[in-house]
Coordinates of C-alpha atoms and ligand atoms in Angstrom, one line a residue:
X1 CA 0.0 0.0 0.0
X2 CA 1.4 3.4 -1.1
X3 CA 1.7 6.0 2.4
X4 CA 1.7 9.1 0.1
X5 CA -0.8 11.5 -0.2
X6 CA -3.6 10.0 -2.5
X7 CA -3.3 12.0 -6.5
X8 CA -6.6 13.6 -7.4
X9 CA -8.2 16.2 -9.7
X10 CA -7.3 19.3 -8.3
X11 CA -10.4 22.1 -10.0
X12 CA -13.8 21.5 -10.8
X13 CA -13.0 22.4 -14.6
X14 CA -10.2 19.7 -14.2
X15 CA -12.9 17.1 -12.6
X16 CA -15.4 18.2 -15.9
X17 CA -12.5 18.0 -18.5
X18 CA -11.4 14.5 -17.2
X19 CA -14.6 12.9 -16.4
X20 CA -16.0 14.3 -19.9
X21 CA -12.5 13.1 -21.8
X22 CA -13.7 9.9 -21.2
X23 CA -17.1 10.0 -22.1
X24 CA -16.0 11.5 -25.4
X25 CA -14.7 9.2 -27.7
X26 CA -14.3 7.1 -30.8
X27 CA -18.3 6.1 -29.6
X28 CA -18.9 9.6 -30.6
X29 CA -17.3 10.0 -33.5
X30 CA -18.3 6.5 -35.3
X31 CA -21.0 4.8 -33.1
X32 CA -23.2 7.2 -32.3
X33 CA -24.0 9.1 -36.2
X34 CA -24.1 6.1 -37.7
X35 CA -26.4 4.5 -35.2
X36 CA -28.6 7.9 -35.3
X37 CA -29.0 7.5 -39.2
X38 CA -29.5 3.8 -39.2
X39 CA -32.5 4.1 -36.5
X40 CA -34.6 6.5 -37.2
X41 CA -32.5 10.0 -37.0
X42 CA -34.5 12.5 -34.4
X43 CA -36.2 9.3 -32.8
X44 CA -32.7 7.9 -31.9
X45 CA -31.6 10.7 -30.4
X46 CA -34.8 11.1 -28.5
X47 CA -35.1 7.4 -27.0
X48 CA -31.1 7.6 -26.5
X49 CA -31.6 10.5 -24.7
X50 CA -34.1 8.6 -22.2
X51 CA -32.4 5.7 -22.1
X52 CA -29.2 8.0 -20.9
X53 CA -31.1 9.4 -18.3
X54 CA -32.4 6.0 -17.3
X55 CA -29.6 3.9 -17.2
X56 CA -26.2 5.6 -18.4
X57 CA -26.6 8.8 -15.8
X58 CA -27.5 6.9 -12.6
X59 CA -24.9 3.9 -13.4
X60 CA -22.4 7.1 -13.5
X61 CA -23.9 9.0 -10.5
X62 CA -23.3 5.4 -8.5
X63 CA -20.0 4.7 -9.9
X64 CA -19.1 8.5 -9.0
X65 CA -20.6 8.2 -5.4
X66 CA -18.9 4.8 -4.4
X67 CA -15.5 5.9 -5.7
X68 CA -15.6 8.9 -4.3
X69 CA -16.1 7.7 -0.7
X70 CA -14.4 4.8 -0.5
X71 CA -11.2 7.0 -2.5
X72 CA -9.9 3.5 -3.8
X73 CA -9.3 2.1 -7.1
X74 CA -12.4 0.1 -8.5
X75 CA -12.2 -3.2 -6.6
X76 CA -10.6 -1.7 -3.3
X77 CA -13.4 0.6 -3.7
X78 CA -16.1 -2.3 -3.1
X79 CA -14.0 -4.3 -0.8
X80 CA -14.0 -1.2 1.6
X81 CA -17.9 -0.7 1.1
X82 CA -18.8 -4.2 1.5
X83 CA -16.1 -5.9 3.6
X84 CA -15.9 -9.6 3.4
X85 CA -18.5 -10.0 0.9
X86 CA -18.0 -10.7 -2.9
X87 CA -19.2 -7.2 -4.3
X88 CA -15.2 -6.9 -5.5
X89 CA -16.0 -9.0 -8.4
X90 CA -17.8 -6.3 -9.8
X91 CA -14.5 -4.1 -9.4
X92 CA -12.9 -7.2 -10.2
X93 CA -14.6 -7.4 -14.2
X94 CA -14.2 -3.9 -14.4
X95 CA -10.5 -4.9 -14.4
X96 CA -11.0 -7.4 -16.9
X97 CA -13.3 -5.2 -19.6
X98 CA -10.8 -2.4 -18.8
X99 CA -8.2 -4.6 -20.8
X100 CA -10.5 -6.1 -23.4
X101 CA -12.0 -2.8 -24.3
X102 CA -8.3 -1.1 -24.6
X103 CA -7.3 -4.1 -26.3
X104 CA -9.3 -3.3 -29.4
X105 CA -10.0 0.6 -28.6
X106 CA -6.1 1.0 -29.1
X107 CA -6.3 -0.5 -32.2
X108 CA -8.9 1.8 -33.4
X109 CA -7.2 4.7 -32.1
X110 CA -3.8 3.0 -34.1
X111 CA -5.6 3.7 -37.3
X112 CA -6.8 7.2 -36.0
X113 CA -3.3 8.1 -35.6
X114 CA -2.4 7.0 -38.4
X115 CA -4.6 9.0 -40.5
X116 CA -3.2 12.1 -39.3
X117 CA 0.3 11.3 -40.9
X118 CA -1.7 10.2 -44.0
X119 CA -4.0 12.7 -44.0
X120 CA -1.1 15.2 -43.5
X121 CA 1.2 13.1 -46.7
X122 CA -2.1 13.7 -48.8
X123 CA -2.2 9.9 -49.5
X124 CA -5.5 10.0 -49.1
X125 CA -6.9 12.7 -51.0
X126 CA -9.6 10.8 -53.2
X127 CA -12.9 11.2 -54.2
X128 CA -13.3 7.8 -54.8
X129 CA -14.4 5.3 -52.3
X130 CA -12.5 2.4 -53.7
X131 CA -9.3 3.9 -53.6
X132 CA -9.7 4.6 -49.7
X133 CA -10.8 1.6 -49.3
X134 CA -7.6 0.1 -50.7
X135 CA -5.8 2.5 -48.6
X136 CA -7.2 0.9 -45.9
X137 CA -7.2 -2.2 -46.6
X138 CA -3.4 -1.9 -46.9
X139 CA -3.0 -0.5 -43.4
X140 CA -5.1 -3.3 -41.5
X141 CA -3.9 -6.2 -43.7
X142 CA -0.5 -5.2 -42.7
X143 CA 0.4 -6.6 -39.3
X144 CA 3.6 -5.2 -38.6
X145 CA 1.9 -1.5 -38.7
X146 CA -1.0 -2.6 -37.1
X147 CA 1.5 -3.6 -34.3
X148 CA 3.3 -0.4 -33.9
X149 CA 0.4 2.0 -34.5
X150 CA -0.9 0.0 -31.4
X151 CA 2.5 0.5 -29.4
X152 CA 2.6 4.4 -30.2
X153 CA -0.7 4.6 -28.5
X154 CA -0.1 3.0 -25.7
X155 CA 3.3 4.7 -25.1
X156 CA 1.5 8.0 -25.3
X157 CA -0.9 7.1 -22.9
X158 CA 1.6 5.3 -20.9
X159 CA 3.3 8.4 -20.7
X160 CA 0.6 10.7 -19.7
X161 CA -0.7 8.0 -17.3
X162 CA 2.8 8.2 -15.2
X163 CA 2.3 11.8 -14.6
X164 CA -0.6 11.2 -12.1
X165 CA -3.8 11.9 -11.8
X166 CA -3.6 15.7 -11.8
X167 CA 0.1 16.5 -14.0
X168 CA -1.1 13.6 -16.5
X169 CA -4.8 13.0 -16.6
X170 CA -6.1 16.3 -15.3
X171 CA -3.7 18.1 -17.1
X172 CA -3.7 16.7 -20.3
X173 CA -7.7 16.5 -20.7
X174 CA -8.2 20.6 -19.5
X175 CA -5.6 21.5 -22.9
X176 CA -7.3 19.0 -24.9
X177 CA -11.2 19.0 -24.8
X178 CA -11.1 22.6 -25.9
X179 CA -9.1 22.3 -28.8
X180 CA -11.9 19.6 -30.0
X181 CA -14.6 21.6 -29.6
X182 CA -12.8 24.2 -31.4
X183 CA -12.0 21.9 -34.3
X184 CA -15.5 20.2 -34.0
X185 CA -17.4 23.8 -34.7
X186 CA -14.8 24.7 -37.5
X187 CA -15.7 20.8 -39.1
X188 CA -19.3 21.7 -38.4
X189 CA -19.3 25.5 -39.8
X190 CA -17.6 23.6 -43.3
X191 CA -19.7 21.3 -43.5
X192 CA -23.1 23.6 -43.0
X193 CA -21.7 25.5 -45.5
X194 CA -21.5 23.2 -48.6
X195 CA -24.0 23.4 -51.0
X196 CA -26.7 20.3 -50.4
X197 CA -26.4 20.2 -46.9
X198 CA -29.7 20.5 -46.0
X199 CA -30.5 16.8 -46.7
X200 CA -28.1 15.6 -44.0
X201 CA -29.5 17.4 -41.5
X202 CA -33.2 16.1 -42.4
X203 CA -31.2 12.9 -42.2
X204 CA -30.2 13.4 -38.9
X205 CA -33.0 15.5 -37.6
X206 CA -36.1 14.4 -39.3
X207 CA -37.8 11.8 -37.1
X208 CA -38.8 8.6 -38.7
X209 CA -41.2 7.1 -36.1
X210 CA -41.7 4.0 -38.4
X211 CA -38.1 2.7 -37.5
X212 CA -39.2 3.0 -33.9
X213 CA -38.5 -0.7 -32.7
X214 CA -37.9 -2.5 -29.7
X215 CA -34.3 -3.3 -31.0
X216 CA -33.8 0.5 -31.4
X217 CA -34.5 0.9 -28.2
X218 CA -32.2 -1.6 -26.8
X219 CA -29.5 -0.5 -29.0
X220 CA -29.9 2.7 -27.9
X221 CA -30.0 1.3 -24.5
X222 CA -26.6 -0.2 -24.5
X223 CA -25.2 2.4 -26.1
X224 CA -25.6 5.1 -23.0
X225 CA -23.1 2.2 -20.8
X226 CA -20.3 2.6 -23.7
X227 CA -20.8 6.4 -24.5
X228 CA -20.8 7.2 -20.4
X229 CA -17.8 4.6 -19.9
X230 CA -20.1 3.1 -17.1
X231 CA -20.5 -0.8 -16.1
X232 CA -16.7 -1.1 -15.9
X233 CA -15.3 0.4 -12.7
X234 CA -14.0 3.8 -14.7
X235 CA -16.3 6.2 -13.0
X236 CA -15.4 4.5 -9.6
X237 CA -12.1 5.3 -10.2
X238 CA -12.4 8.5 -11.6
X239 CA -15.0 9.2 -8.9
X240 CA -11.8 8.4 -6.4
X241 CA -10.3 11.3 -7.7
X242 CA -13.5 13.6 -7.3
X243 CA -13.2 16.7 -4.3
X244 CA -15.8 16.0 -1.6
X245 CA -17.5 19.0 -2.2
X246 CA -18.3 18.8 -5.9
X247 CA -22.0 18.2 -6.9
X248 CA -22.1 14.5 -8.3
X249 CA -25.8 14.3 -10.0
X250 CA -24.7 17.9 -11.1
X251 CA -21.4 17.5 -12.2
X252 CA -22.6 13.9 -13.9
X253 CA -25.8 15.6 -15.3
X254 CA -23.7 18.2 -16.8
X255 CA -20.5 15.1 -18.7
X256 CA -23.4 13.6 -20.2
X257 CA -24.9 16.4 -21.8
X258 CA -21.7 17.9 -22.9
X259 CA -20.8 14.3 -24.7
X260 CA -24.4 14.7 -26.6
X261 CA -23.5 17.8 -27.9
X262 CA -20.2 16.5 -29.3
X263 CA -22.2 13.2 -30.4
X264 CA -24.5 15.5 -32.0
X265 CA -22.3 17.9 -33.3
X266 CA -20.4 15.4 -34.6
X267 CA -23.2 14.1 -36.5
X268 CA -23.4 17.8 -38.0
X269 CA -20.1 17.3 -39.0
X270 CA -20.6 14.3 -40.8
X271 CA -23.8 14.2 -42.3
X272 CA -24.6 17.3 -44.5
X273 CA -21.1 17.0 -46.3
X274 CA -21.7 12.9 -46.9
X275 CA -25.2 13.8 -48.5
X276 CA -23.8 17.0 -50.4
X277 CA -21.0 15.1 -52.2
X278 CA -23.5 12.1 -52.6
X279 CA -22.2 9.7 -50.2
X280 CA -23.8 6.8 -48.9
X281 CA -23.5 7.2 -45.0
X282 CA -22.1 4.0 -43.6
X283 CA -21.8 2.1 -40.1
X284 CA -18.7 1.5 -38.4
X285 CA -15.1 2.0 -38.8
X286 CA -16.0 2.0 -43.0
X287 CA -17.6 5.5 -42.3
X288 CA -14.3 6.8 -40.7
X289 CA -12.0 5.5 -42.2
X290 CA -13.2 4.8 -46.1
X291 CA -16.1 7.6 -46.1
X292 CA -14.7 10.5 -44.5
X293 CA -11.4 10.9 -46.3
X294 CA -13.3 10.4 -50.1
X295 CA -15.8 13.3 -48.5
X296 CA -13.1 15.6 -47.2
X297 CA -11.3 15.2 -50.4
X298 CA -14.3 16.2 -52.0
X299 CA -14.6 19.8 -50.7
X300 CA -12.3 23.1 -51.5
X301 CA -9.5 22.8 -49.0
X302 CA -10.3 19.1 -47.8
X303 CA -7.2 18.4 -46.8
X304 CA -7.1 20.4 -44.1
X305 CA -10.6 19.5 -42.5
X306 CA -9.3 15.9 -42.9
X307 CA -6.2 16.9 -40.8
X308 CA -8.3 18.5 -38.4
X309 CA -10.9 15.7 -38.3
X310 CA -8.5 13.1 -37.9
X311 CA -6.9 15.3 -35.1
X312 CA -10.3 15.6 -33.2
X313 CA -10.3 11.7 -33.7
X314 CA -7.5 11.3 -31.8
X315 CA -8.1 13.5 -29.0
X316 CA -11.5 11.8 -28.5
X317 CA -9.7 8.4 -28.1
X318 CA -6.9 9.9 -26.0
X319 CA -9.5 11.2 -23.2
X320 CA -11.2 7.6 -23.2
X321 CA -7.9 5.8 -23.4
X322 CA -6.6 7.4 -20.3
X323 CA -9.7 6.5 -18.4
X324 CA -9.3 2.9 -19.3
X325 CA -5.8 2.4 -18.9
X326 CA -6.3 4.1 -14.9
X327 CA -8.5 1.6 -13.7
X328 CA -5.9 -1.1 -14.0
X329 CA -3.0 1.2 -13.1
X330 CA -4.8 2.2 -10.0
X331 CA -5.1 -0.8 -8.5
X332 CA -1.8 -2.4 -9.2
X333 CA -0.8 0.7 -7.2
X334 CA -3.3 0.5 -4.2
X335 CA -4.1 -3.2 -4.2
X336 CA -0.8 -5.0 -5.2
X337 CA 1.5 -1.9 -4.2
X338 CA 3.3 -1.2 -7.3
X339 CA 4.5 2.1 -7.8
X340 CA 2.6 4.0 -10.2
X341 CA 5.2 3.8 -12.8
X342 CA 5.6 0.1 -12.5
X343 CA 1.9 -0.8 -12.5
X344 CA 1.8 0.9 -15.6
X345 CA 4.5 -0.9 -17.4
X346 CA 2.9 -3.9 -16.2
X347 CA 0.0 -3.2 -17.8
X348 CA 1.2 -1.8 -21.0
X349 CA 3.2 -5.0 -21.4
X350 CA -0.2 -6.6 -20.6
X351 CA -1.9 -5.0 -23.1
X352 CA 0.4 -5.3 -26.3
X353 CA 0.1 -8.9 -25.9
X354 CA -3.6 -9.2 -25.6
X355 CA -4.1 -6.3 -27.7
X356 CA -1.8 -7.9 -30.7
X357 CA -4.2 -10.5 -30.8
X358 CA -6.8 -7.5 -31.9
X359 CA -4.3 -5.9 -33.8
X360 CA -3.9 -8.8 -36.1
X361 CA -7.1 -9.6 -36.3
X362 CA -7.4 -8.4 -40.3
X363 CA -3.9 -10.1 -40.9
X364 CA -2.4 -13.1 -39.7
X365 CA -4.7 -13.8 -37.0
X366 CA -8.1 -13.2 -39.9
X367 CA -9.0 -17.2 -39.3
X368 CA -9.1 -17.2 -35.9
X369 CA -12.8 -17.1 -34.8
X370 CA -13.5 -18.4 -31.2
X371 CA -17.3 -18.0 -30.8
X372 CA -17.1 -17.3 -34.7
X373 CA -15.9 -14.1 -34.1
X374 CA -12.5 -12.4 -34.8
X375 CA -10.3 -11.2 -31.6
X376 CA -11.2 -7.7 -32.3
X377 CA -15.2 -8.3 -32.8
X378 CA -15.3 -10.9 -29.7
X379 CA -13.7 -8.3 -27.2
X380 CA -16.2 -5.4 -28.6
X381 CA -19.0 -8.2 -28.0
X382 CA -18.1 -9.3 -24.8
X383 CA -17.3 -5.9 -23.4
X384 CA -20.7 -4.1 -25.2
X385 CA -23.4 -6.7 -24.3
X386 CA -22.2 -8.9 -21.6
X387 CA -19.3 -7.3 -18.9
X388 CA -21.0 -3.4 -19.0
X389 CA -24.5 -4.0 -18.6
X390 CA -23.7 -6.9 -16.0
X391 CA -20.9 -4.4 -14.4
X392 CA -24.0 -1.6 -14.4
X393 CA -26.6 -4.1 -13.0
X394 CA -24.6 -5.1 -10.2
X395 CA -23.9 -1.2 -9.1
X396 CA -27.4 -0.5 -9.2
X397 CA -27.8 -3.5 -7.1
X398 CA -25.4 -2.5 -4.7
X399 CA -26.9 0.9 -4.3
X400 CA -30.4 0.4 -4.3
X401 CA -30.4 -2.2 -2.6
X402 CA -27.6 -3.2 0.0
X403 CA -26.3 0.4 0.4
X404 CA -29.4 2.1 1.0
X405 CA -31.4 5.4 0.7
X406 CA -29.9 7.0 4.0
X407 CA -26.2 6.2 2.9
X408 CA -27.0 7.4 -0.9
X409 CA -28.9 10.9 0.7
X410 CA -25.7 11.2 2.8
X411 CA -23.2 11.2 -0.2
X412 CA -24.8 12.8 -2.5
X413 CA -26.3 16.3 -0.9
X414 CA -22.1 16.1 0.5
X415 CA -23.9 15.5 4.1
X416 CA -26.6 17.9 3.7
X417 CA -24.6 20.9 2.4
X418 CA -26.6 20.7 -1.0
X419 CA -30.1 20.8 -1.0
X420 CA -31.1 18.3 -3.8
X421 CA -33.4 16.2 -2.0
X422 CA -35.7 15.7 -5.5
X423 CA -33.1 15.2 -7.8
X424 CA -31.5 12.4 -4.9
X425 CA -34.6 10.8 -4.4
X426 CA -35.8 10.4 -8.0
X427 CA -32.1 9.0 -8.6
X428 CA -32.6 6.2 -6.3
X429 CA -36.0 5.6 -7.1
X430 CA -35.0 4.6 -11.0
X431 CA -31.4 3.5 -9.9
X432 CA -33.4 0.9 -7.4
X433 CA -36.2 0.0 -9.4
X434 CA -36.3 0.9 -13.5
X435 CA -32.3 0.8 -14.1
X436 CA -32.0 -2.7 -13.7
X437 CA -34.8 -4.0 -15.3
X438 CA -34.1 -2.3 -18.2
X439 CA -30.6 -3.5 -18.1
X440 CA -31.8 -6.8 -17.6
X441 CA -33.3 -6.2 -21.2
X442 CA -30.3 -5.2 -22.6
X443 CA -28.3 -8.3 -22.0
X444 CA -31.3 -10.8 -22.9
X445 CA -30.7 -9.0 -26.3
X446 CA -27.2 -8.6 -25.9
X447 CA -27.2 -12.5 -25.8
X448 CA -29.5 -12.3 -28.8
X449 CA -32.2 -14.2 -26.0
X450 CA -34.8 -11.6 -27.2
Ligands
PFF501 N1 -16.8 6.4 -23.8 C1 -15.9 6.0 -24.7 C2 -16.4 6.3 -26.2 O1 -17.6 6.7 -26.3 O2 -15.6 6.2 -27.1 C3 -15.5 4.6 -24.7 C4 -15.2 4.1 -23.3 C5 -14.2 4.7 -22.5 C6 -15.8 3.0 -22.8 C7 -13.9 4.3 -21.2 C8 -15.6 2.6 -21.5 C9 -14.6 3.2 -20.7 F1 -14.4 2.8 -19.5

């Protein structure tokens, strides 16, 4: 056990910038647009917007409130709260999807990466859809940059993660998340502008209640765990980190609407320039990385918005990166005393391995299928519709029922000082009662059992 003062976010903008850094992420920039267009447009937003405020924001406001008392890492965290009982299991899986997600999240964020240098070289300035889709091709078939693209981010990160909590995390997220929302509104403005973009935004805006589905809803459902990085023991350590006197539901309340806008925002950047150069708008890595570039080179100075985009890209991953990579770091450091440089060697060297096996997933590794899915697709799975809902069902349980309404009024009006006695007791009401069952949902369908 480390004797040292505990590192934590030092400001209330820090405890924002971080907290939102991970929310905001690859999710936003490829998951959620796509998933708006495919389902409806307006109605997606709309039922994802419920289902946040449902699900996603109480799982957070729990994970935030645990954390933030027990100021441990995520299994300590639940160890402390419920001595001698198995509740660190839950911490304990958080662990384990911590490592799976990075392990293919890095992988993405390789690519990202390396579409700035691309993007920068002007390799990829074509209008045509095939050629980007050769280009890459190229770069996933091959597994020697796969592996290195992989390395570079997690040696960034590493680096960042060494720092601390306030010089590294805190510091790095408070430069960064303005410079995205400053290159997200300059993407946006360009793409507003072109000539045709009105149809995009009917895309994304018109409501098209005939695509309303139970599936959409569920969908949308487990999307709010990914987008708020919830079920996994993230917000319990970020929550660690948190000053006893900041407003949880607020400051919670306040992340997830500030990683819609970028989700919308970010649909605004997309959409009206994919519809005014006559692009099909796709799902999945295929719209970032083989429709974007044909539709930046497609507009007067596209270079540089692809530059920029790719840039925002990689900030978004970096913010979520960190996130994930601290919950193992911290507890190596509080549970198995490493120092905080060693436990996050150990897990780097952790994570090239199991994250090679992502990485290679398009190359050498292509055949592999256990569960008849690649590496890469069988982490996403298992993280997506398995480990996060179970991770969020189990934190509800905790709190709603085996911690308790006096304990939960106690943390979060910060022992009376804020008078939010509503907004506490219609946040136990759902995180007891509707929460789970509609998590429960989520992994029947997860599991593809409805
Ligand atoms: N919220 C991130 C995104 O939308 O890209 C992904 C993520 C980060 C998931 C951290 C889980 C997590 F713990």
């Amino acid at each position: 056990m480390n004797n040292t003062k505990r590192d934590s976010f030092t400001t209330g903008i820090g405890v924002i910038a971080a907290t939102l850094g991970s929310a905001i992420g690859l999710g936003n920039i490829w998951k959620f647009p796509s998933l708006v267009g495919s389902n409806g447009g307006a109605v997606f937003i709309l039922v994802y917007l419920v289902s946040t405020l449902l699900v996603g924001l109480p799982v957070m406001v729990s994970e935030i409130m645990l954390g933030r008392k027990a100021k441990a890492d995520a299994i300590g965290t639940l160890k402390k709260l419920a001595p001698n009982k198995p509740w660190w299991l839950v911490g304990a899986a958080g662990v384990l999807s911590a490592f799976l997600i990075m392990a293919f999240y890095t992988e993405v964020a390789g690519w990202v990466f390396a579409y700035v240098i691309k993007s920068v070289s002007g390799s990829l300035l074509s209008t045509d859809p095939q050629v980007t889709t050769a280009a890459f091709s190229q770069l996933i078939a091959d597994p020697m940059q796969s592996l290195i693209w992989q390395w570079i981010v997690l040696l960034l990160i590493g680096f960042i993660i060494i720092l601390g909590v306030s010089k590294g995390i805190e510091a790095t997220t408070k430069r960064l998340m303005p410079i995205l929302f400053g290159i997200l509104l300059v993407v946006c403005v360009r793409s507003l502008t072109l000539p045709g973009a009105g149809e995009g935004l009917a895309f994304l805006f018109n409501p098209d209640f005939s695509k309303l589905s139970a599936s959409v809803i569920l969908v949308a459902l487990g999307l709010s765990f990914f987008k708020l990085s919830v079920g996994m023991g993230t917000m319990i350590t970020y929550g660690s980190y948190f000053r006893d006197d900041q407003d949880v539901p607020f400051t919670a309340g306040r992340v997830m609407l500030g990683d819609l806008l970028v989700s919308i925002l970010a649909g605004i950047a997309i959409f009206p320039a994919a519809f005014a150069f006559g692009f099909e708008p796709s799902a999945g890595p295929s719209l970032l990385f083989i429709t974007i570039p044909a539709i930046f080179a497609s507009m007067p100075f596209g270079q540089v918005f692809m530059v920029l985009f790719f840039i925002l890209a990689s900030i978004a991953a970096t913010g979520a990166m960190l996130s994930l990579l601290e919950v193992p770091v911290a507890y190596l450091n509080e549970q198995i005393g490493l120092k905080r440089w060693q436990a996050t060697v150990v897990t780097l060297i952790l994570l090239a391995l199991i994250g090679s096996t992502a990485a290679l997933s398009s190359s050498v590794l292509a055949n592999i299928k256990p569960f008849g899915m690649t590496f890469f697709d069988l982490y996403d799975f298992a993280t997506s519709n398995i480990l996060l809902p179970l991770g969020g069902l189990f934190i509800c349980i905790f709190v709603g029922w085996v911690f308790g309404f006096n304990k939960v009024e106690e943390l979060l009006s910060n022992s009376g000082t804020l008078k939010n006695g509503p907004v506490i007791k219609a946040f136990f009401f759902v995180v007891k009662f509707i929460a789970p069952i509609l998590i429960v949902l989520i992994l029947l369908n997860g599991l593809k059992i409805i």
